Short mmCIF file of C-alpha atoms in Angstrom, two decimals:
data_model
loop_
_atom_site.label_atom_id
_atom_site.label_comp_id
_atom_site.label_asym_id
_atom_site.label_seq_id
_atom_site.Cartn_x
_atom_site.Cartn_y
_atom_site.Cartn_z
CA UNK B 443 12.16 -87.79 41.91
CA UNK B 444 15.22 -87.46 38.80
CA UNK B 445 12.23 -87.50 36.63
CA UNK B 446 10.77 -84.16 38.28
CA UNK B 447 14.26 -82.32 38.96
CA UNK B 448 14.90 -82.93 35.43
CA UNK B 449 11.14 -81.74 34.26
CA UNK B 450 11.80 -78.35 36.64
CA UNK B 451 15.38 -77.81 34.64
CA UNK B 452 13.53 -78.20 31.63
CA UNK B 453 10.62 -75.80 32.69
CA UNK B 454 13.33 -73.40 33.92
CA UNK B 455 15.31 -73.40 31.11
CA UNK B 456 12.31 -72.36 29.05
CA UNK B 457 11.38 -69.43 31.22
CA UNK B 458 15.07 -68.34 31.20
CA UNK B 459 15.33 -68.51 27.58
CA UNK B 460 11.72 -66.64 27.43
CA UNK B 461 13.06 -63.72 29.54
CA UNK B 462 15.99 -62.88 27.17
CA UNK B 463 13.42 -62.53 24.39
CA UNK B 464 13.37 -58.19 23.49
CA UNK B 465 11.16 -56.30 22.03
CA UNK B 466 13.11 -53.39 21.20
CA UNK B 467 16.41 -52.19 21.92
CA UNK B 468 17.58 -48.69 22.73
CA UNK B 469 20.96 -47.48 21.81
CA UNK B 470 21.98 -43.79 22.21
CA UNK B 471 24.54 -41.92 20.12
CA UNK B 472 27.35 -43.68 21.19
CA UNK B 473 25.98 -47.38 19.65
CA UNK B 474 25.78 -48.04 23.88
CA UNK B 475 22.76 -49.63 24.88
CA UNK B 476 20.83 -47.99 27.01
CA UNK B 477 17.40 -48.27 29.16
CA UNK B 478 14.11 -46.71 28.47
CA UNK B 479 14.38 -44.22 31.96
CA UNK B 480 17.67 -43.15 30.38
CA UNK B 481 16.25 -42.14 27.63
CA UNK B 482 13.57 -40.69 28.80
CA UNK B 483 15.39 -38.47 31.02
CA UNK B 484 17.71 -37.07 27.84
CA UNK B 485 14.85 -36.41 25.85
CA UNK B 486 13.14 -34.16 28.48
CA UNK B 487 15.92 -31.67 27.75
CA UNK B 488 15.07 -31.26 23.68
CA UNK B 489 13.06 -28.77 21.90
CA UNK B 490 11.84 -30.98 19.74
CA UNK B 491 11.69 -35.16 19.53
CA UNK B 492 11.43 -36.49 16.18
CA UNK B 493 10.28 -40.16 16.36
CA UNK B 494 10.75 -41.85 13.47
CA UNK B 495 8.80 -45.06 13.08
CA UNK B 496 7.68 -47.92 10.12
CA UNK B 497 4.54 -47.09 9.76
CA UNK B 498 2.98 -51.18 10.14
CA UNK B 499 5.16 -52.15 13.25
CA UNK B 500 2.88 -52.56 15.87
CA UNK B 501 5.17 -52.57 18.50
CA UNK B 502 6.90 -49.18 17.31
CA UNK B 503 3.98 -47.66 17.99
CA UNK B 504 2.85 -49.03 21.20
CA UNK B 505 6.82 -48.27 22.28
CA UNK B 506 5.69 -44.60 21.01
CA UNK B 507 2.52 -44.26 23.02
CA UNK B 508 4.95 -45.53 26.74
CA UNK B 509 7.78 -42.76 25.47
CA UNK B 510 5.00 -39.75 24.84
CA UNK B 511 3.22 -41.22 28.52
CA UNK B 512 6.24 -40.92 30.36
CA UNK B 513 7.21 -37.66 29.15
CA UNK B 514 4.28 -36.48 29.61
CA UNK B 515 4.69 -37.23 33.09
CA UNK B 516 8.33 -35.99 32.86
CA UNK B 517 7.71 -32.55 31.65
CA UNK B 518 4.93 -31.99 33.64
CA UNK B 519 2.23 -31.91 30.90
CA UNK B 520 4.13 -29.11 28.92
CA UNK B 521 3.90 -31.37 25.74
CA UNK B 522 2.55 -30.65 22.46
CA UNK B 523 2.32 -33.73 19.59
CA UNK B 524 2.17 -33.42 16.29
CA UNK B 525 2.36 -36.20 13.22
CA UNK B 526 3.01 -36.84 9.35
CA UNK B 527 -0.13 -39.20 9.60
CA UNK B 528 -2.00 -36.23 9.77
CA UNK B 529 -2.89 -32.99 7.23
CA UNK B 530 -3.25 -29.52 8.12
CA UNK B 531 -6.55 -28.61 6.10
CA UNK B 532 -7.73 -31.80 8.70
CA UNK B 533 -6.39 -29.31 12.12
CA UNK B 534 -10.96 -28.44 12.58
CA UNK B 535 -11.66 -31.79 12.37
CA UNK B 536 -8.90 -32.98 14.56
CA UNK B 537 -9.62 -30.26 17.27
CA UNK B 538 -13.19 -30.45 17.13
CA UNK B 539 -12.55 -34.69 18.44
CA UNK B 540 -9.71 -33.77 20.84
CA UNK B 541 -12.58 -31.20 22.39
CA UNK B 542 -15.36 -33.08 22.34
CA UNK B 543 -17.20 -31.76 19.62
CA UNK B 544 -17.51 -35.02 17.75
CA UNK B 545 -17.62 -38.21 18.23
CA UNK B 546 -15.05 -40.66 17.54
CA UNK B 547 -17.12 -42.50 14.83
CA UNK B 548 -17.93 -39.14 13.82
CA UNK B 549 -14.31 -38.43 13.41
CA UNK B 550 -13.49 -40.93 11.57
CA UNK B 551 -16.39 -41.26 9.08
CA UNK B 552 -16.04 -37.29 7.99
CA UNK B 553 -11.46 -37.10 8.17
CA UNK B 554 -10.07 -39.51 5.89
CA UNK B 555 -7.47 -41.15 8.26
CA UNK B 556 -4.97 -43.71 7.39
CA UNK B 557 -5.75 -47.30 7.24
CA UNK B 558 -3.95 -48.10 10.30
CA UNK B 559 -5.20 -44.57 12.35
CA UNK B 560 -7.72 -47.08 14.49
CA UNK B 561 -4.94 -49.64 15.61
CA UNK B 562 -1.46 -47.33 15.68
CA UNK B 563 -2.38 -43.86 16.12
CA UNK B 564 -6.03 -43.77 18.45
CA UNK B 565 -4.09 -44.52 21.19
CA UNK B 566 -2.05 -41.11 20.86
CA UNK B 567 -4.76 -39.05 19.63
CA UNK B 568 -6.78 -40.42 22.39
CA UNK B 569 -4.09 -39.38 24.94
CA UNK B 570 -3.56 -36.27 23.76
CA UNK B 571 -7.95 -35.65 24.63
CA UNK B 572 -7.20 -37.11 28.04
CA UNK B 573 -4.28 -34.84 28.67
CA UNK B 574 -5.69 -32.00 26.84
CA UNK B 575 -2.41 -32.14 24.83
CA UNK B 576 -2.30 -30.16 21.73
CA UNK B 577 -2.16 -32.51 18.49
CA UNK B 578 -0.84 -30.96 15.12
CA UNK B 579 -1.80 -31.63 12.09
CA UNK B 580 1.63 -31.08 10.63
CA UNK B 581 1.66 -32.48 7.28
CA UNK B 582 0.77 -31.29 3.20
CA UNK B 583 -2.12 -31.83 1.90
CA UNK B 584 -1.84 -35.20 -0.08
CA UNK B 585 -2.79 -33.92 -3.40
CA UNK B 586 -0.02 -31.25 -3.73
CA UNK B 587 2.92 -33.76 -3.05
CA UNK B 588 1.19 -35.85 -6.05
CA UNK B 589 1.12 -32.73 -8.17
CA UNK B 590 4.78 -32.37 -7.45
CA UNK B 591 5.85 -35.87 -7.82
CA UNK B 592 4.26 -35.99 -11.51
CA UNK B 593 4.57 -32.01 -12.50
CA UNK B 594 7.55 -30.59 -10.58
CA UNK B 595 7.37 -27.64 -7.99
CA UNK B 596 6.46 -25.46 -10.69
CA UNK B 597 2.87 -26.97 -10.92
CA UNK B 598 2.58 -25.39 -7.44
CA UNK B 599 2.36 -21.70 -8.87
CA UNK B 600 -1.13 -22.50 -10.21
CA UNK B 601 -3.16 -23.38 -7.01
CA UNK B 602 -5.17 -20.74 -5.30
CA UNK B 603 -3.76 -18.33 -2.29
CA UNK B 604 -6.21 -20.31 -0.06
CA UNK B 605 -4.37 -23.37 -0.81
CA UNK B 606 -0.78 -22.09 -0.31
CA UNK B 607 -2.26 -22.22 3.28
CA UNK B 608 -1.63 -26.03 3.00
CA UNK B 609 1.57 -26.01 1.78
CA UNK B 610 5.58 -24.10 3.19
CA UNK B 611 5.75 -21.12 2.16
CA UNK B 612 7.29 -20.70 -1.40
CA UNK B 613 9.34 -20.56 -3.15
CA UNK B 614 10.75 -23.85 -1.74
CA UNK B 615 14.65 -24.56 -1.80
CA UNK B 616 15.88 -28.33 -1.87
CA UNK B 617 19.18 -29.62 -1.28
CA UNK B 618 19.38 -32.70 -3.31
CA UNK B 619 22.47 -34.25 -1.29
CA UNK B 620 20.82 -33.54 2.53
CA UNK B 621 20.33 -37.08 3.97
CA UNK B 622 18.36 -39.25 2.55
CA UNK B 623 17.32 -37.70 -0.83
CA UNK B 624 20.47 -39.20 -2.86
CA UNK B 625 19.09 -42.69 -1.53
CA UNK B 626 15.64 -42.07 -3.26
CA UNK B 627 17.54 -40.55 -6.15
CA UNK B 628 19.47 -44.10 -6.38
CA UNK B 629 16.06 -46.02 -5.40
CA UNK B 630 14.39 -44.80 -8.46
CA UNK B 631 16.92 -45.65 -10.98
CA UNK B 632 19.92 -45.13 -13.39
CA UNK B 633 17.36 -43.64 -16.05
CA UNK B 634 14.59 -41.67 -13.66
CA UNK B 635 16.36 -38.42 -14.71
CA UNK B 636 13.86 -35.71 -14.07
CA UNK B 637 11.18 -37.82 -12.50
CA UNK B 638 13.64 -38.77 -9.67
CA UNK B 639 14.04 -35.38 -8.60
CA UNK B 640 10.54 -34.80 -9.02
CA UNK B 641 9.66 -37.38 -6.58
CA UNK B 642 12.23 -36.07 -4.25
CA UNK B 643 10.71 -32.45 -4.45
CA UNK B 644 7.68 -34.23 -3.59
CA UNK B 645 9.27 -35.80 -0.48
CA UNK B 646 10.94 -32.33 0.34
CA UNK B 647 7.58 -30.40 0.15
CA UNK B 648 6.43 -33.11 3.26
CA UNK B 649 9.39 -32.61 5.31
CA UNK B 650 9.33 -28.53 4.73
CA UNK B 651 5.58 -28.03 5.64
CA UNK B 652 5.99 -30.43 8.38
CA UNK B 653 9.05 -28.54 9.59
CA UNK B 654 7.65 -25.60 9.26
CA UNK B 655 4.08 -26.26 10.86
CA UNK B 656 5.94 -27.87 13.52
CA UNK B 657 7.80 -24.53 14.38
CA UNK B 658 4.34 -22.43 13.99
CA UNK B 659 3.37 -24.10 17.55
CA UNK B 660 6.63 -24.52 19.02
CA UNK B 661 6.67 -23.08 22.38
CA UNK B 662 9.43 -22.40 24.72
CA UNK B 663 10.02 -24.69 27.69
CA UNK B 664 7.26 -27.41 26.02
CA UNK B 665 8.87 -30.02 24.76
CA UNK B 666 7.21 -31.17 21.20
CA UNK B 667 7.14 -34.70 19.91
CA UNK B 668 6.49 -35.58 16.13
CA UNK B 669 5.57 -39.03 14.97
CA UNK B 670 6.66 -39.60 11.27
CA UNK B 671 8.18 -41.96 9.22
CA UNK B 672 11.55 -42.85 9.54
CA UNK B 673 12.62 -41.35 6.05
CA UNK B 674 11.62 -38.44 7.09
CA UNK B 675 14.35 -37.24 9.81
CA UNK B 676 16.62 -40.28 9.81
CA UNK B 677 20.24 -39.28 9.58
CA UNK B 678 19.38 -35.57 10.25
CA UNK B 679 17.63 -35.42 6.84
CA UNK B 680 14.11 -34.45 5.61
CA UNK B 681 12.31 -32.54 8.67
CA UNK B 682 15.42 -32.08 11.25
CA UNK B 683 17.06 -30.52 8.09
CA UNK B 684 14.43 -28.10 7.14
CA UNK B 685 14.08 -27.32 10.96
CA UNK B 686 17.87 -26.62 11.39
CA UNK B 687 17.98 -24.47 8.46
CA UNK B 688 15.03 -22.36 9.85
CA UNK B 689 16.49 -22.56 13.24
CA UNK B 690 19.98 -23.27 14.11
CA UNK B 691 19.53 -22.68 17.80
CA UNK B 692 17.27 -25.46 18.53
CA UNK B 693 17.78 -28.53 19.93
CA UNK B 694 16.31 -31.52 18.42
CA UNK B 695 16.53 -35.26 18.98
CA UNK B 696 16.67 -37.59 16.61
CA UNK B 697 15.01 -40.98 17.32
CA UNK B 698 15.89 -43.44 14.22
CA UNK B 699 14.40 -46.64 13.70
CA UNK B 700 15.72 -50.27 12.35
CA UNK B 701 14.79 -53.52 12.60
CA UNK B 702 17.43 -56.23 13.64
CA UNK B 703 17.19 -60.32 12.74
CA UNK B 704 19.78 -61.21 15.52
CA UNK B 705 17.84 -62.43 19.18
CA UNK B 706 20.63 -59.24 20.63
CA UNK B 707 18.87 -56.95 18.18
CA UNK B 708 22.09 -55.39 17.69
CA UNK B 709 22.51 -51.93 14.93
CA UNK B 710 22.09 -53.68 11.43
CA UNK B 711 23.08 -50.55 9.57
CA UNK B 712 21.07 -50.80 6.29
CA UNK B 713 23.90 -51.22 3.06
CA UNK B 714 24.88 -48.92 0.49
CA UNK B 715 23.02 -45.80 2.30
CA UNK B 716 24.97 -42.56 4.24
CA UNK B 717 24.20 -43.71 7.87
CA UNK B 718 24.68 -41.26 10.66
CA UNK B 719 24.47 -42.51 14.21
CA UNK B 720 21.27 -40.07 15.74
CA UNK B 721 20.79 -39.23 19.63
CA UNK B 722 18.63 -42.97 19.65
CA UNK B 723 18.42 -45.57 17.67
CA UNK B 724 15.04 -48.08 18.44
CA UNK B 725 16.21 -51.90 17.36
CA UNK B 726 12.99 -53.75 16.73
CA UNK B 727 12.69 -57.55 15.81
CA UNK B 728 12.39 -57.97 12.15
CA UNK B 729 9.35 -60.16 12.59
CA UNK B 730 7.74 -58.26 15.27
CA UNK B 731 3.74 -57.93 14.94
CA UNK B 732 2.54 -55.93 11.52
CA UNK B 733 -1.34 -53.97 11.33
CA UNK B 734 -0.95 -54.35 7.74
#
């Protein structure tokens, strides 16, 4: 009989233990934790909802798919999505899938997708066709960012009308010291010089096309979300600045991400970077699933 009490303590302990595990933790402005319904319920109030994410952590995106679901279900369908992950020369191809013009194999054989589109960003997409939930293609076309990151802005002047489509509307201005650019200055280097703020401008033309795409299908009362990489809104930087600038007036959430090595996932704030405290802040486990 001691010998089974003391197996069930055991056995109990383990389960006790397994129950404290996290996947993510939610904080809110304040550095209080906070639950998911709480969150929820703030962000129903926003304009706009920039989710920030690391692009291979499985279970930020699965955590982004249960936040779009429930305010979906919050807001009464009046959602629109949009995402980095996607270009706006790819908007036919995108619409033609969400209304069942294609196939998905024939979706993704003729748009070329990101390697992790199947296993992070289906889900959404595939939501979004359910719902009959508009999905934006939001970001630059690849190629132009590239001809900025080795040639400057200037190289810009020489595409065609047709492609200005693709990219903001110029000529573009850049704040080198708005959040997050001096860190990429740093990143690249004592001697990067010119190519540092080349790469930047190449950053900046993302975050202003995305910013500015993202306010083409704004609508009033319709609350839009936008799935992009941390860097790019994280401490009211890249796209939340651009937005700001365009449009004072609205009100945009912030959702930053970090990942924490502590079993409490408490805020690591990450060393020798500006960090400003944003209306969320997702705490992930450091060694949480990966897609690549």
């Amino acid at each position: 009989m001691k010998k089974i009490i003391c197996a069930f303590l055991f056995v109990s302990s383990i389960v006790a233990n397994a129950q404290e595990l996290k996947i993510y933790q939610i904080y809110n402005k304040k550095e209080k934790k906070v639950e998911f319904h709480k969150m929820i319920n703030e962000l129903s109030n926003y304009d706009i909802v920039l989710f920030g994410e690391y692009h291979n952590n499985a279970v930020n995106h699965w955590l982004q798919l249960q936040v779009t679901k429930a305010l979906y279900e919050k807001k009464n369908g009046n959602l629109t999505l949009g995402a980095e992950m996607f270009e706006r020369h790819q908007q036919t191809d995108l619409n033609n899938y969400l209304l069942g013009k294609t196939t998905d194999k024939e979706f993704q054989a003729a748009t070329k997708l990101w390697q992790n589109y199947a296993t992070d960003y289906k889900s959404l997409v595939d939501l979004a066709k359910d719902k009959k939930i508009e999905f934006v293609a939001t970001n630059v076309t690849r190629k132009f960012a590239s001809y900025v990151a080795k040639n400057g802005l200037s190289s810009l002047d020489t595409i065609s009308k047709e492609d200005k489509k693709l990219i903001a509307k110029l000529p573009l201005e850049i704040d080198y010291d708005a959040p997050g650019y001096p860190e990429m200055i740093k990143m690249m280097g004592d001697h990067a010089g010119i190519k540092a703020k080349q790469f930047v401008a190449a950053q900046a033309l993302k975050d202003a096309t995305m910013s500015e795409t993202i306010l083409e299908y704004y609508k009033s009362n319709n609350l839009f979300i936008h799935y992009n990489g941390d860097y790019h809104s994280k401490s009211y930087g890249g796209i939340y600045w651009f937005l700001k600038k365009s449009n004072p007036n609205l009100k945009i959430a912030v959702i930053e991400i970090l990942e924490g090595t502590d079993e409490k996932l408490s805020i690591e704030k990450p060393k020798e970077e500006k960090f400003s405290t944003t209306e969320f802040i997702i705490v992930f486990p450091k060694d949480a699933p990966k897609t690549f």
